[in-house]
XYZ file of C-alpha atoms in Angstrom:
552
model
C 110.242 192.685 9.168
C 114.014 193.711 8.867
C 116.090 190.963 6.417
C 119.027 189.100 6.999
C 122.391 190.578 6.098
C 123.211 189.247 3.007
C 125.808 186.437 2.929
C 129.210 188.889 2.283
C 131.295 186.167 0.925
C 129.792 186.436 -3.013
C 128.945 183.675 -5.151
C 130.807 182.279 -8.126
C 128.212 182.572 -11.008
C 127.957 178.811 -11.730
C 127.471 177.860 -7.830
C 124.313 180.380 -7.725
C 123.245 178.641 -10.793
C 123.223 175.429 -9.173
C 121.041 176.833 -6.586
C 118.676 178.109 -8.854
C 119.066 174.768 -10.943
C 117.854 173.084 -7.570
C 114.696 175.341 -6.675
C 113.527 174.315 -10.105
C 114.150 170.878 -10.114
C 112.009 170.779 -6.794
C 110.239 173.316 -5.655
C 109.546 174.161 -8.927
C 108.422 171.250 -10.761
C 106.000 170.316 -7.147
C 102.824 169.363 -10.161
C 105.109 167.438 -11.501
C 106.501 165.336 -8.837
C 102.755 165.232 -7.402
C 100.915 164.084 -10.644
C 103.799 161.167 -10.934
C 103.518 160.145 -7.353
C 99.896 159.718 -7.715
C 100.961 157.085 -10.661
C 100.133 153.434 -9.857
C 103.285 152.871 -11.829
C 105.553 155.049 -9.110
C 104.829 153.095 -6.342
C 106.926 150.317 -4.935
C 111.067 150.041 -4.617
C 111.788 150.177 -7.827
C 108.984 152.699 -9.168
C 110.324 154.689 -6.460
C 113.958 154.943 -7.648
C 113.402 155.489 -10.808
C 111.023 158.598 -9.365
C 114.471 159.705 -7.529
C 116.162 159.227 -11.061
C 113.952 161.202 -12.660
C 114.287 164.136 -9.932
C 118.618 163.917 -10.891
C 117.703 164.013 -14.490
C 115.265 167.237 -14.043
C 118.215 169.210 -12.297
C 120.663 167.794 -14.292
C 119.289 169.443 -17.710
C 117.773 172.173 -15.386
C 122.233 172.877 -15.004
C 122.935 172.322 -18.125
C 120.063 174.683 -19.783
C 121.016 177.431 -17.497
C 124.376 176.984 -18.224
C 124.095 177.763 -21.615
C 121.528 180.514 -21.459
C 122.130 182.640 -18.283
C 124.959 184.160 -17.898
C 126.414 187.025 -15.157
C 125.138 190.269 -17.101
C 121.342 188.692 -16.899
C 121.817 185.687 -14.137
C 119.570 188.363 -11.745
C 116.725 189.375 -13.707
C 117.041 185.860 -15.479
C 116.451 184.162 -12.525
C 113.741 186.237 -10.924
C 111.963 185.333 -14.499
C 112.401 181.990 -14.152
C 110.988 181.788 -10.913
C 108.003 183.884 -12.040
C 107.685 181.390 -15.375
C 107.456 178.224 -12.600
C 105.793 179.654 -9.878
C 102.737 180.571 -12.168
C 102.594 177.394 -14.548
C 102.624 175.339 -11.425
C 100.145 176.930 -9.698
C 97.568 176.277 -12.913
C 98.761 173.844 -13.258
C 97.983 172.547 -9.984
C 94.742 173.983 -9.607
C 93.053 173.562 -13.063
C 95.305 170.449 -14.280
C 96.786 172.011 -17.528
C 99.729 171.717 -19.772
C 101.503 174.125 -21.211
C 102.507 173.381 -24.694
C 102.469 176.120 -27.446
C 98.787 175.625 -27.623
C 98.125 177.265 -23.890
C 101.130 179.569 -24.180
C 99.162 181.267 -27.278
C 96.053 181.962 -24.956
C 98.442 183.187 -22.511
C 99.726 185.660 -25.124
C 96.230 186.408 -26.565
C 94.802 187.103 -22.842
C 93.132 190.451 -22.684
C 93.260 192.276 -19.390
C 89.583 191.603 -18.508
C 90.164 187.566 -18.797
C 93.849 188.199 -16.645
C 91.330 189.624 -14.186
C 88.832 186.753 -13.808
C 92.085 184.253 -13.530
C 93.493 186.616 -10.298
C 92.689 184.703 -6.503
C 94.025 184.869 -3.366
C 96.019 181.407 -3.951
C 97.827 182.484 -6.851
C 98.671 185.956 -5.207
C 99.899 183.624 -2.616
C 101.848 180.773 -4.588
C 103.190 184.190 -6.464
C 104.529 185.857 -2.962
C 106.195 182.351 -1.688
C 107.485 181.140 -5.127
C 108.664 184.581 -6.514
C 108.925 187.479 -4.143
C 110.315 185.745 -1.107
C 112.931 183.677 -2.692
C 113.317 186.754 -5.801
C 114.762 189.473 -2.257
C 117.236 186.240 -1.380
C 118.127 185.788 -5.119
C 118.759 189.505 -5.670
C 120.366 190.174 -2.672
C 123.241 187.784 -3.306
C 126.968 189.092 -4.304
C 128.687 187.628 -7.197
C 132.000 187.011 -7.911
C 133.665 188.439 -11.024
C 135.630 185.836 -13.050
C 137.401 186.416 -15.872
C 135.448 185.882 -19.505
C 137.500 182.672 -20.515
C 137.654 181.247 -17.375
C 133.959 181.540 -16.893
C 132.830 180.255 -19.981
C 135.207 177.198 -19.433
C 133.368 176.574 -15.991
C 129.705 177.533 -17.324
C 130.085 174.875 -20.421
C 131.736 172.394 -18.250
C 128.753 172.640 -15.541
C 126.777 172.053 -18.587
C 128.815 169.267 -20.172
C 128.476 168.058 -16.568
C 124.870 168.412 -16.381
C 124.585 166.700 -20.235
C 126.223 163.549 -19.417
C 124.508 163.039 -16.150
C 121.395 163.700 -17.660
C 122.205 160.857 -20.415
C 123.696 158.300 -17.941
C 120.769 158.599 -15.456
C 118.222 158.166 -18.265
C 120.362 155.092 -19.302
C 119.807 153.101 -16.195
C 116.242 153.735 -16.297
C 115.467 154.119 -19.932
C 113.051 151.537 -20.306
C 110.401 152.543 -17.095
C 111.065 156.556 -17.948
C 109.744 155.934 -21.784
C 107.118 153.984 -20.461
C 105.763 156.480 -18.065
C 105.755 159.583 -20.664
C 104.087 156.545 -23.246
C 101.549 155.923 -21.284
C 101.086 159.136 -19.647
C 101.973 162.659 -22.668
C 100.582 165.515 -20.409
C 103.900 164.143 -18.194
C 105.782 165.484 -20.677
C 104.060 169.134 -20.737
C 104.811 169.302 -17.252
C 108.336 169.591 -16.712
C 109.361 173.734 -15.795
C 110.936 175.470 -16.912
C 111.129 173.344 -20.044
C 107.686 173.075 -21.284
C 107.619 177.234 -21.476
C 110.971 177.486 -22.949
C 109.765 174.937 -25.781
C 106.304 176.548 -26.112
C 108.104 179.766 -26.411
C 110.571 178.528 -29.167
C 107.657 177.028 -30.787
C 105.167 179.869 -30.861
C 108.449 182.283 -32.092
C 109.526 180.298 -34.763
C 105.916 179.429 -35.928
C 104.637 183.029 -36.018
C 108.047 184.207 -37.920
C 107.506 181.602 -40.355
C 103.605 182.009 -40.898
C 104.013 185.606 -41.328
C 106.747 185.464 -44.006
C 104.627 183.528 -46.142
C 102.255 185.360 -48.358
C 98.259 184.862 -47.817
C 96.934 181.902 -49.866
C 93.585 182.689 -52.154
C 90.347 180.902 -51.640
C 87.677 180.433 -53.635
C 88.532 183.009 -56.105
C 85.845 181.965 -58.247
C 82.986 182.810 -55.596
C 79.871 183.673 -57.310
C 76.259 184.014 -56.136
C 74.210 180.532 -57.317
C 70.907 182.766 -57.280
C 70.155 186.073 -59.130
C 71.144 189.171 -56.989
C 68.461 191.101 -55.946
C 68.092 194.675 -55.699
C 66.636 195.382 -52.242
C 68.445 195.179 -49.085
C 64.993 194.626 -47.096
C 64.300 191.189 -48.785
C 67.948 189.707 -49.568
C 68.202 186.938 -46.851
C 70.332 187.721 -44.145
C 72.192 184.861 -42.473
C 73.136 184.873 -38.771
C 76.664 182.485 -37.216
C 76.823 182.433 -33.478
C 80.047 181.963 -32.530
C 79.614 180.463 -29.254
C 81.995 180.254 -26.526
C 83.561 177.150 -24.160
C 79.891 175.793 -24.697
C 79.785 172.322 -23.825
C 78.011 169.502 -25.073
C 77.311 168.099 -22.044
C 75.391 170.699 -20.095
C 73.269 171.669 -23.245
C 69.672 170.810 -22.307
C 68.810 169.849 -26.263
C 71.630 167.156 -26.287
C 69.422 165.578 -23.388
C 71.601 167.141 -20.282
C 69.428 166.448 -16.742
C 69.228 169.961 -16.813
C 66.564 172.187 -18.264
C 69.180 174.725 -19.287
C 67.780 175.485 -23.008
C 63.923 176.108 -22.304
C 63.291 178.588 -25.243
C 65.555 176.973 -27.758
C 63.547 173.611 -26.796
C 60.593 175.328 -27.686
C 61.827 176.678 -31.180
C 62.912 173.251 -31.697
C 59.094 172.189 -31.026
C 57.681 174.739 -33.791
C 59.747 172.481 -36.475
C 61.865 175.247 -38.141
C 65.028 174.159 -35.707
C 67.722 171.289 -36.328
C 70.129 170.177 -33.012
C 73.307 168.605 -34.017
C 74.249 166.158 -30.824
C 76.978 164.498 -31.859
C 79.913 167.736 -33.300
C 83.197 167.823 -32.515
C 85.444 171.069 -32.114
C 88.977 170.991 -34.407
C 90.876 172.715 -31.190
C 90.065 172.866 -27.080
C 91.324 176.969 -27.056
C 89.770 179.746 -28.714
C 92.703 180.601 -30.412
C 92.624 177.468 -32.437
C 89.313 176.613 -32.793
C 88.281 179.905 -34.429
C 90.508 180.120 -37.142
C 90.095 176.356 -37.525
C 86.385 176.399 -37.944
C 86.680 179.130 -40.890
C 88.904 177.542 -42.591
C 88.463 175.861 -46.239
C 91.616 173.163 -44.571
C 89.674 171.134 -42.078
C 91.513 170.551 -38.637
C 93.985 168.326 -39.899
C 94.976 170.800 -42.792
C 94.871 174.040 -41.311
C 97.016 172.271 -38.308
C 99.592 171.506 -41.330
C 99.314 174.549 -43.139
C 102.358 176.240 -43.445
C 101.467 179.182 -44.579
C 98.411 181.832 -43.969
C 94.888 181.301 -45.517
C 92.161 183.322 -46.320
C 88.445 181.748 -44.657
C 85.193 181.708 -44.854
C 84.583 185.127 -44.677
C 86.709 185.956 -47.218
C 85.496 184.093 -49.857
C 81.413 185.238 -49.191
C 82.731 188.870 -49.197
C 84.310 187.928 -52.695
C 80.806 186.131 -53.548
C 79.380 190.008 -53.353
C 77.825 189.433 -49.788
C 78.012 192.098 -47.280
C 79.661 190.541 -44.466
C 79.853 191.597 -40.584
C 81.553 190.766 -37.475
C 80.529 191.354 -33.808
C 82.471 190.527 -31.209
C 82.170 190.333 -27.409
C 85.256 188.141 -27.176
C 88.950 189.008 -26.887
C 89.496 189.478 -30.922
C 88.635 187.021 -34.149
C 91.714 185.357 -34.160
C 92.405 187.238 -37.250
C 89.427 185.945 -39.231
C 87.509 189.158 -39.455
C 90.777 191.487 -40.363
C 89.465 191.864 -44.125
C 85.682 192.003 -42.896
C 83.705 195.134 -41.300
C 84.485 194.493 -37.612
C 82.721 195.851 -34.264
C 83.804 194.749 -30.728
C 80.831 195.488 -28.495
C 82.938 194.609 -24.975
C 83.611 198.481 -24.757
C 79.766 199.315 -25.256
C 78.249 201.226 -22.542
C 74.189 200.153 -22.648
C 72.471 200.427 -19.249
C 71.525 197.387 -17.799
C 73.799 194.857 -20.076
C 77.263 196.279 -19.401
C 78.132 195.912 -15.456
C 81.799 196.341 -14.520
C 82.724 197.019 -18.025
C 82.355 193.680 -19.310
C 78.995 193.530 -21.631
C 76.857 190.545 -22.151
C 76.478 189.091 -25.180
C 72.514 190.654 -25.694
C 75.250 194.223 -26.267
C 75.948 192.357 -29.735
C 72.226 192.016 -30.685
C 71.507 195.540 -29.758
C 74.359 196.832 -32.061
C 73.547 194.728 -34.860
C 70.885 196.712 -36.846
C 72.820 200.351 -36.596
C 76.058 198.300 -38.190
C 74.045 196.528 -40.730
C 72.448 200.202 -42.077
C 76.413 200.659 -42.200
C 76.930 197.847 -44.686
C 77.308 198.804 -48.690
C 73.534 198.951 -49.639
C 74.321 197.056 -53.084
C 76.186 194.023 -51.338
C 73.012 193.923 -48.505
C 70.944 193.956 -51.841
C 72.376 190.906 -52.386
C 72.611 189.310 -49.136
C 74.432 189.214 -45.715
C 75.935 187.524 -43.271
C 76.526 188.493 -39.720
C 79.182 186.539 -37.274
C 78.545 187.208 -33.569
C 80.829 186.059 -31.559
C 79.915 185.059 -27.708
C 81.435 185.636 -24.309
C 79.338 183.029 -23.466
C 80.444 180.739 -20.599
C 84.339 181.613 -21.053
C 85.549 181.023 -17.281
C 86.614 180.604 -14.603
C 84.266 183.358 -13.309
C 80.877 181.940 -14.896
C 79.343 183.516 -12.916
C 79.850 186.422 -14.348
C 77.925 185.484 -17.358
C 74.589 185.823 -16.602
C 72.238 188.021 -15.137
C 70.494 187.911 -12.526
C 66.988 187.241 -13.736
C 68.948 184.181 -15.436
C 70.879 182.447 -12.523
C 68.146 179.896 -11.970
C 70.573 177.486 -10.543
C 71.965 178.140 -6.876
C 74.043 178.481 -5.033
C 76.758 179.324 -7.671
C 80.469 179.151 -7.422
C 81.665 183.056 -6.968
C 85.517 182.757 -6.790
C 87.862 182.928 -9.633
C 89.724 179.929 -8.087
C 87.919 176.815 -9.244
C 89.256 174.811 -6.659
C 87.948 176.051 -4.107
C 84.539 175.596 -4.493
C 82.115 172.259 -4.620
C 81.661 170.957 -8.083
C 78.033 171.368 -7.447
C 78.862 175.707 -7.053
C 80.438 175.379 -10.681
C 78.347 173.543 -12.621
C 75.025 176.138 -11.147
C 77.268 178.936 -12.081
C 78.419 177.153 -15.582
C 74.671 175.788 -15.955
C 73.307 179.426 -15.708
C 75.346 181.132 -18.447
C 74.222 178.003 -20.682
C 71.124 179.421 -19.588
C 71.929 183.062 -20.623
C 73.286 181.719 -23.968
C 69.848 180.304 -24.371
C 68.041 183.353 -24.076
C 70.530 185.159 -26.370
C 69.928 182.813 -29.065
C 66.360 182.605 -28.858
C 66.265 186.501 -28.600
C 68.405 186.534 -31.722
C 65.841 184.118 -33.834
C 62.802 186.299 -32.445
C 64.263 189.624 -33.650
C 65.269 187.491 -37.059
C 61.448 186.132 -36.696
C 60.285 189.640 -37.293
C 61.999 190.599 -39.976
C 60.497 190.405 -43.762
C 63.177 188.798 -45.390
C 64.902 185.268 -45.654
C 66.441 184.975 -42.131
C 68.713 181.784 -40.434
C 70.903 181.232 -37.636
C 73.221 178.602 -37.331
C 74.994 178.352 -33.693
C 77.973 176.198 -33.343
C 80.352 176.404 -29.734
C 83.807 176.524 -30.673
C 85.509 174.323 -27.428
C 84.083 173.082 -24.585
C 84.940 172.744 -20.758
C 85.945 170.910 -18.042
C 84.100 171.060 -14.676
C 86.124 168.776 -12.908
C 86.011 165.803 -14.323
C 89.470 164.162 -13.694
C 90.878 167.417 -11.361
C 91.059 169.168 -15.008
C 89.517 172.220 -15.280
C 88.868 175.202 -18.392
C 90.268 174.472 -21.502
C 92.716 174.085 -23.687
C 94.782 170.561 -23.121
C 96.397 169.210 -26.691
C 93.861 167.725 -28.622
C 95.424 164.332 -28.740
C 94.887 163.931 -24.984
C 91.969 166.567 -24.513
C 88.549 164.842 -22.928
C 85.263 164.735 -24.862
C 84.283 167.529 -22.216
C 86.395 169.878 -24.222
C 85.888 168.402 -27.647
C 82.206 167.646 -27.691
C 80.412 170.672 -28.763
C 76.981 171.845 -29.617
C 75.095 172.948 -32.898
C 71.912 173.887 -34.069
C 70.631 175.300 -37.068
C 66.809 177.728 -37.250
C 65.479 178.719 -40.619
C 62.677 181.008 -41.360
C 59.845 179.561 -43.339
C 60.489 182.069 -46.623
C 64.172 180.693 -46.112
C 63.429 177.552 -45.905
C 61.207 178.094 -49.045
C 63.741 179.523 -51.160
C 66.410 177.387 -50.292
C 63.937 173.932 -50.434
C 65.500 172.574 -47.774
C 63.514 169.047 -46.572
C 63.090 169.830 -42.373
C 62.414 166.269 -41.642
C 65.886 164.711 -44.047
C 67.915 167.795 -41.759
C 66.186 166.472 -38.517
C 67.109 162.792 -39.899
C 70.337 164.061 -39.873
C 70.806 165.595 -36.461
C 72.272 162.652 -34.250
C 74.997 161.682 -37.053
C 78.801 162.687 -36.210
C 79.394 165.777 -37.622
C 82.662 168.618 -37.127
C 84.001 171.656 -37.326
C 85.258 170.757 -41.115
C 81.849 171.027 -41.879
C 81.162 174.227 -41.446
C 82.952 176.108 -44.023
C 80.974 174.621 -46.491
C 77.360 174.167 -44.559
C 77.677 178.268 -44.920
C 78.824 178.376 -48.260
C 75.793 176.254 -49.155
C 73.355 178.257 -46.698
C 74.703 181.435 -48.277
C 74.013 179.909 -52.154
C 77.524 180.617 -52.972
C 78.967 178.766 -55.958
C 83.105 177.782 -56.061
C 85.183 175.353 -56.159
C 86.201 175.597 -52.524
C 82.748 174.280 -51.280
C 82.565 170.610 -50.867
C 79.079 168.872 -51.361
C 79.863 165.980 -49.266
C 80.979 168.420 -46.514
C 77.730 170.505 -46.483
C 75.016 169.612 -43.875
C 72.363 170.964 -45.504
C 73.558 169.792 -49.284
C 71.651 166.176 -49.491
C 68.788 167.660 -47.598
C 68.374 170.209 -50.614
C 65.191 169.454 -52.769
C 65.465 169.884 -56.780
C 63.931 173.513 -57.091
C-alpha cells in the first residue's frame, strides 16, 4: 500500500498539539465515554450535555497538559508514546474492566515476560495497529514549523492558559452533576487517558524514591525460640506456607462452591487434622500488594501508611534461629524473601511438569528436599520454615495451569482474550487449576505425612479473581471499590498429629473457629505462634491458633 504524500505545508508545533490533544480526548478516552454512556445518570437532555461538557473539559486539560510537557525536540516520539500509553490502557480496559491507578501500573512494571505473553491476543495486536501504528506513520510523517524559542513558549503557555481556564469554566457550569458522577461512580476517575498513567506514574516515582531513602525498620528484634532448641534436624518441626495465587473464595469447593473442585483436600479435612477458614479477606487485589502486605508485622491499614521500608515475617523467624526458605514459581517475592535463602523453580527443567518453559507448581515440591539439605544444619536443628509460592490460577490463560490429567471441567476457555469466550469456557478453565492447586496441596501434606518430624501447612491465597461478574475481569481494582470476588480469599490450616501434640492445639476450638471473619493481618502472627517464636511483635489476639492453645 503506497502512503499519501505528506501534507508539505508544516505544522506550527501548538496546532499539531491540538490534534493530538483531540485523538485523546476521543478516540482515546472511547472506555471512558462508553462506561459513562452506559450511566443511568447520562441519559436524558441534560445528562447528555453535561456528557458533551465533560468531552470539552477532557481536551481542554488534554491542551493544557501537553502544553506544558511536550515540546518540539520530543513532540514526535512524545506523541507516538502517548498514543501507545492510550491505545493499550483502553483496550484493558475495555476488555477486562480495569483502572489504572498506581496500584495496576506497579503490576505493569513488575510483569515478567512469561505473564506479557499470556496477556498478547489478536484484539490487542489489533487495537495496537489502529490506535498506534496507523495514526503513529501520519503523526511522524508531519513537517513542523520552526518558531523562535520565546515566541513559542509564549504560544505553548498561552494554549495552556487557554486550555486551564476552559477547563475551569466548563466544570463551573456543570460542577454540581460532574462531582456527582465521579461520587457515585471512583473507577470514573481512573479512567480518564492519558491522565490516570501520568498520575500513576508520578505516584509510583515519587513513592519508590521516597521508600528507598528511608532506612529498613527492625522487627521483632527480640525473637527467641519459646521451646528448647533441639539438636537434630530430622525431628525439629518443619512448617510449610503456601502462598497461593489469584485463588478465589468463591470457586473453592471447601467454602461450599457447586463445584467439586477440592476432592483430596475435602478428604484431609474428613481425617480431622485440617481447619478451612471461609470467611478471610486479602489486604490488596494485586500480587504486588498483597504479598508484602500479608508478611508484614503493620496489618493492611499500616503497611498501606508506612512510610518507610519494613522488615516481615521472615525476617524476624530467621532472627528467632529458624532456618528459613523460599520457593517460588511466581514472578519474584515482592522483596520479602531478599534476606532469606531464595529458589525460583519457573526456570526448572523436570520432564513432564515444565511444558513451554513455564513449570507447574508440583516443580516447587520436587525441589524442596535438595534445598532444605542446603539449609544451615544447626538452624534446621532447630526448626524450619518453607514459603512456596504458587503460580496457581494467575490468568488470563488458566488454562495453562493445569495438566491434563487435571482439566476435569470442559470445554475450557483457550484464548488469552477473556472476552471472547463464554463465561462458562472460563470458569472450566479457572475451575481446573483450582483443581490442580488441590492436588498440589494435598501432595504437599502427603509428602509432609511421611516425614518423622512435627510437620504443618498453612495455605492462604493472596487475591482473588474476577470471572465476569460485572464485565470486570483479573485483578487488581483499588481496594476501596474492588468486589468480594477479588477480596474474598481462601485458608486452611493441616497439622500432623506429633505437631499437633507438641503444640496442644484443641482441633475441635480451631474447627469452632473456622467460619469467623478472619484477614490477612492475621497471619503474621498465626506463624509466629505456629513457629513457637517469642517477641514482642506477635500479637495474641491476632493469632488464630493462640486461644485454641491448651495449657501444656
Amino acid at each position: 500500500m503506497t502512503l499519501p504524500a505528506p501534507n508539505r505545508t508544516p505544522w506550527h508545533p501548538t496546532a499539531l498539539l491540538l490534534v493530538l490533544a483531540l485523538w485523546l480526548a476521543t478516540l482515546g478516552n472511547f472506555p471512558l465515554w462508553t462506561a459513562l454512556w452506559s450511566l443511568p445518570e447520562t441519559h436524558g437532555l441534560k445528562a447528555t450535555l453535561t456528557l458533551g461538557i465533560l468531552v470539552l473539559v477532557v481536551l481542554a486539560a488534554t491542551l493544557l497538559l501537553l502544553s506544558l510537557l511536550v515540546w518540539p525536540r520530543w513532540l514526535k516520539p512524545a506523541g507516538i508514546l502517548l498514543l501507545a500509553v492510550t491505545a493499550s490502557s483502553s483496550y484493558f480496559m475495555s476488555s477486562y474492566g480495569i483502572v489504572i491507578d498506581p496500584t495496576m501500573l506497579t503490576n505493569v512494571v513488575q510483569t515478567d515476560m512469561g505473564e506479557a505473553l499470556d496477556l498478547l491476543s489478536w484484539p490487542l495486536l489489533v487495537t495496537l495497529a489502529l490506535g498506534v501504528v496507523l495514526p503513529g506513520i501520519w503523526w511522524w510523517r508531519q513537517p513542523v514549523r520552526a518558531v523562535g524559542r520565546g515566541r513559542l513558549v509564549a504560544q505553548q503557555l498561552g494554549a495552556g492558559l487557554l486550555g486551564l481556564l476552559l477547563a475551569v469554566a466548563l466544570l463551573w457550569t456543570a460542577f454540581q452533576d460532574v462531582a456527582s458522577l465521579m461520587r457515585n461512580h471512583k473507577q470514573l476517575r481512573y479512567m480518564v487517558n492519558p491522565f490516570n498513567t501520568v498520575y500513576a506514574m508520578g505516584r509510583v516515582a515519587v513513592g519508590r524514591t521516597a521508600h528507598a531513602q528511608k532506612p529498613l525498620q527492625a522487627v521483632g528484634e527480640d525473637a527467641r525460640l519459646s521451646a528448647p532448641p533441639g539438636t537434630d534436624p530430622e525431628s525439629a518441626p518443619l512448617i510449610v506456607l503456601v502462598v497461593g495465587e489469584t485463588a478465589r473464595a468463591a470457586n473453592f469447593g471447601l467454602g461450599g462452591y457447586g463445584r467439586d473442585t477440592t476432592p483430596r483436600l475435602q478428604a484431609l479435612l474428613g481425617q480431622g487434622d485440617m481447619v478451612y477458614f471461609s470467611d478471610v479477606t486479602s489486604c490488596g487485589t494485586n500480587t504486588q500488594t498483597s504479598v508484602p502486605c500479608m508478611f508484614s508485622p503493620l496489618g493492611r491499614k499500616g503497611h498501606e501508611d508506612a512510610d518507610a521500608p519494613y522488615e516481615n515475617l521472615l525476617d524476624v523467624l530467621q532472627r528467632a534461629g529458624l532456618a528459613v526458605l523460599w520457593l517460588d514459581n511466581q514472578s519474584g517475592c515482592k522483596g520479602v524473601c531478599e534476606r532469606v535463602p531464595n529458589v525460583d523453580t519457573r526456570t526448572l527443567d523436570i520432564p513432564g511438569l515444565c511444558p513451554d518453559g513455564q513449570c507447574l507448581d508440583e516443580a516447587m515440591l520436587r525441589q524442596l528436599p535438595q534445598e532444605l539439605a542446603r539449609l544451615p544444619a544447626e538452624r534446621r536443628a532447630r526448626g524450619t520454615v518453607v514459603v512456596m509460592h504458587q503460580m496457581g490460577s494467575h490468568g488470563p490463560a488458566y488454562y495453562k495451569r493445569s495438566p491434563q490429567a487435571l482439566k476435569q471441567f470442559q470445554p475450557e476457555c483457550t484464548s488469552h482474550a477473556l472476552q471472547e469466550c463464554p463465561v462458562e469456557h472460563i470458569q472450566n478453565a479457572y475451575d481446573n487449576s483450582l483443581r490442580y492447586t488441590d492436588h498440589f496441596l494435598a501432595e504437599t501434606v502427603q509428602w509432609l505425612q511421611a516425614q518423622k518430624r512435627p510437620t504443618a501447612l498453612v495455605y492462604l491465597s493472596d487475591h482473588g479473581e474476577s470471572l465476569g461478574e460485572k464485565g470486570l475481569y483479573l485483578h487488581g481494582m483499588p481496594y476501596r471499590m474492588a468486589p468480594k470476588e477479588q477480596t474474598h480469599v481462601p485458608m486452611l490450616a493441616w497439622a500432623s498429629k506429633p505437631l499437633q501434640r507438641d503444640m496442644h492445639w484443641d482441633m475441635a476450638c480451631l474447627q469452632a473457629k473456622a467460619a469467623q471473619p478472619w484477614s490477612h493481618d492475621n497471619l503474621f502472627h498465626t506463624m509466629l505462634g505456629l513457629a513457637r517464636v517469642s517477641t514482642s511483635a506477635h500479637a495474641p489476639q491476632l493469632d488464630i491458633l493462640a486461644s485454641c492453645t491448651r495449657p501444656a
